[in-house]
Amino acid sequence: MVRLLNVGQTKVARQLYDEMLALKPFSLESWLDTDLTFDGVAEAAVVRRLEEALTMANEEENKVKEAMDVRLIMAQIHFLRKNAEEALKSYRQLSMEDPGDIRPYYCQGIIYTLFDRKEEAKEMFAKYYELALRQKISRWMEEGKK
């Protein structure tokens, strides 16, 4: 609904966006479904909300995954702001903190591909596919035990 309203009714879209994030501040889907291309003022508000969500996640127990999700979105915002090196730095840090998370490898692969850094892209996508395959095999094995 936010996406549809953002086309012509940005004020209503922003209100819905705020309501959505107030209800679920750690929801990766909520953040991804929000159009981060409002204007500069709205973009600053998005960044502020992300920083608040990250602070909340870091302060609460058992919110490690949520903190990682927020930091992943913050890295994506760096890229959207045309700061690819800062985004890559964030993705590298995320992949060091959780080497089993496939998302930072995929995102790095995309950026390297866009900048024609083929060898680095190849390396990141290889890691992504390796981990994705391991996760799929692990799920199959778990399903077989049930």
Tab-separated table of C-alpha atoms in Angstrom:
chain	number	residue	atom	x	y	z
A	1	MET	CA	0.000	0.000	0.000
A	2	VAL	CA	2.906	2.341	0.804
A	3	ARG	CA	4.334	1.754	-2.661
A	4	LEU	CA	1.039	2.595	-4.341
A	5	LEU	CA	0.431	5.698	-2.268
A	6	ASN	CA	3.987	6.938	-2.774
A	7	VAL	CA	3.162	7.533	-6.427
A	8	GLY	CA	0.836	10.438	-5.702
A	9	GLN	CA	0.019	10.588	-2.024
A	10	THR	CA	3.404	10.699	-0.352
A	11	LYS	CA	2.087	12.222	2.870
A	12	VAL	CA	-0.300	9.290	3.438
A	13	ALA	CA	2.434	6.867	2.368
A	14	ARG	CA	4.795	8.287	4.975
A	15	GLN	CA	2.141	8.004	7.686
A	16	LEU	CA	1.538	4.346	6.791
A	17	TYR	CA	5.272	3.754	6.670
A	18	ASP	CA	5.651	5.190	10.178
A	19	GLU	CA	2.760	3.081	11.477
A	20	MET	CA	4.172	-0.052	9.885
A	21	LEU	CA	7.612	0.435	11.407
A	22	ALA	CA	6.186	1.406	14.795
A	23	LEU	CA	4.412	-1.949	14.909
A	24	LYS	CA	7.367	-3.995	13.631
A	25	PRO	CA	10.623	-2.047	13.908
A	26	PHE	CA	12.756	-5.126	13.126
A	27	SER	CA	10.726	-6.437	10.187
A	28	LEU	CA	13.057	-6.835	7.240
A	29	GLU	CA	10.046	-7.022	4.931
A	30	SER	CA	8.734	-3.699	6.231
A	31	TRP	CA	12.018	-1.994	5.520
A	32	LEU	CA	12.421	-3.584	2.102
A	33	ASP	CA	8.846	-2.774	1.095
A	34	THR	CA	9.330	0.862	1.952
A	35	ASP	CA	10.351	3.076	-0.908
A	36	LEU	CA	13.608	4.630	0.223
A	37	THR	CA	13.565	7.131	-2.605
A	38	PHE	CA	11.277	9.695	-0.965
A	39	ASP	CA	12.975	13.079	-0.868
A	40	GLY	CA	16.101	14.027	1.088
A	41	VAL	CA	14.119	14.862	4.230
A	42	ALA	CA	12.310	11.515	4.181
A	43	GLU	CA	15.554	9.692	3.430
A	44	ALA	CA	17.142	11.275	6.516
A	45	ALA	CA	14.132	10.125	8.524
A	46	VAL	CA	14.559	6.578	7.180
A	47	VAL	CA	18.205	6.555	8.187
A	48	ARG	CA	17.307	7.897	11.632
A	49	ARG	CA	14.641	5.183	12.051
A	50	LEU	CA	17.132	2.524	10.980
A	51	GLU	CA	19.654	3.790	13.519
A	52	GLU	CA	16.962	3.718	16.217
A	53	ALA	CA	15.971	0.168	15.251
A	54	LEU	CA	19.621	-0.883	15.348
A	55	THR	CA	20.069	0.635	18.799
A	56	MET	CA	16.936	-1.167	20.036
A	57	ALA	CA	18.088	-4.469	18.544
A	58	ASN	CA	21.541	-4.121	20.083
A	59	GLU	CA	20.067	-3.352	23.514
A	60	GLU	CA	17.629	-6.280	23.562
A	61	GLU	CA	18.608	-9.887	24.130
A	62	ASN	CA	18.161	-12.370	21.284
A	63	LYS	CA	17.917	-9.664	18.609
A	64	VAL	CA	21.182	-10.489	16.814
A	65	LYS	CA	19.408	-11.477	13.585
A	66	GLU	CA	17.305	-8.320	13.666
A	67	ALA	CA	20.400	-6.167	14.137
A	68	MET	CA	22.040	-7.914	11.174
A	69	ASP	CA	18.919	-7.291	9.060
A	70	VAL	CA	18.941	-3.588	9.893
A	71	ARG	CA	22.654	-3.305	9.142
A	72	LEU	CA	22.093	-5.077	5.814
A	73	ILE	CA	19.495	-2.463	4.883
A	74	MET	CA	21.839	0.330	5.981
A	75	ALA	CA	24.475	-1.102	3.618
A	76	GLN	CA	21.897	-1.099	0.831
A	77	ILE	CA	21.188	2.568	1.529
A	78	HIS	CA	24.910	3.309	1.156
A	79	PHE	CA	24.746	1.745	-2.277
A	80	LEU	CA	21.567	3.647	-3.202
A	81	ARG	CA	23.355	6.843	-2.197
A	82	LYS	CA	26.065	5.901	-4.722
A	83	ASN	CA	28.567	5.028	-2.010
A	84	ALA	CA	29.506	1.559	-3.245
A	85	GLU	CA	32.766	1.347	-1.293
A	86	GLU	CA	30.999	2.055	2.005
A	87	ALA	CA	28.339	-0.521	1.110
A	88	LEU	CA	31.028	-3.097	0.290
A	89	LYS	CA	32.776	-2.336	3.575
A	90	SER	CA	29.508	-2.930	5.451
A	91	TYR	CA	28.794	-6.163	3.574
A	92	ARG	CA	32.336	-7.422	4.273
A	93	GLN	CA	31.890	-6.691	7.971
A	94	LEU	CA	28.525	-8.487	8.003
A	95	SER	CA	29.989	-11.532	6.265
A	96	MET	CA	32.823	-11.687	8.820
A	97	GLU	CA	30.381	-11.480	11.722
A	98	ASP	CA	28.111	-14.179	10.308
A	99	PRO	CA	29.950	-16.199	7.650
A	100	GLY	CA	26.888	-18.422	7.216
A	101	ASP	CA	24.606	-15.585	6.063
A	102	ILE	CA	24.424	-15.712	2.278
A	103	ARG	CA	22.970	-12.218	1.790
A	104	PRO	CA	26.144	-10.123	2.163
A	105	TYR	CA	27.979	-12.343	-0.350
A	106	TYR	CA	25.168	-11.960	-2.853
A	107	CYS	CA	25.047	-8.175	-2.420
A	108	GLN	CA	28.814	-7.890	-2.823
A	109	GLY	CA	28.599	-10.009	-5.969
A	110	ILE	CA	25.981	-7.683	-7.426
A	111	ILE	CA	28.057	-4.564	-6.720
A	112	TYR	CA	31.229	-6.112	-8.099
A	113	THR	CA	29.317	-7.152	-11.229
A	114	LEU	CA	27.936	-3.647	-11.723
A	115	PHE	CA	31.447	-2.214	-11.522
A	116	ASP	CA	32.867	-4.872	-13.857
A	117	ARG	CA	35.058	-6.359	-11.127
A	118	LYS	CA	34.545	-9.856	-12.496
A	119	GLU	CA	36.982	-11.836	-10.363
A	120	GLU	CA	35.668	-10.410	-7.116
A	121	ALA	CA	32.077	-10.941	-8.288
A	122	LYS	CA	32.876	-14.533	-9.210
A	123	GLU	CA	34.382	-15.152	-5.777
A	124	MET	CA	31.367	-13.688	-3.943
A	125	PHE	CA	28.817	-15.573	-6.044
A	126	ALA	CA	30.785	-18.809	-5.563
A	127	LYS	CA	30.615	-18.315	-1.792
A	128	TYR	CA	26.928	-17.439	-2.035
A	129	TYR	CA	26.119	-20.607	-4.029
A	130	GLU	CA	28.248	-22.787	-1.752
A	131	LEU	CA	26.421	-21.566	1.350
A	132	ALA	CA	23.004	-21.693	-0.338
A	133	LEU	CA	23.626	-25.306	-1.337
A	134	ARG	CA	24.753	-26.229	2.185
A	135	GLN	CA	21.613	-24.639	3.625
A	136	LYS	CA	19.392	-26.476	1.163
A	137	ILE	CA	21.053	-29.826	1.918
A	138	SER	CA	20.745	-29.146	5.637
A	139	ARG	CA	17.000	-28.437	5.244
A	140	TRP	CA	16.534	-31.638	3.209
A	141	MET	CA	18.300	-33.645	5.883
A	142	GLU	CA	16.153	-32.100	8.618
A	143	GLU	CA	12.989	-32.827	6.645
A	144	GLY	CA	14.122	-36.422	6.171
A	145	LYS	CA	14.444	-36.873	9.956
A	146	LYS	CA	10.819	-35.865	10.542
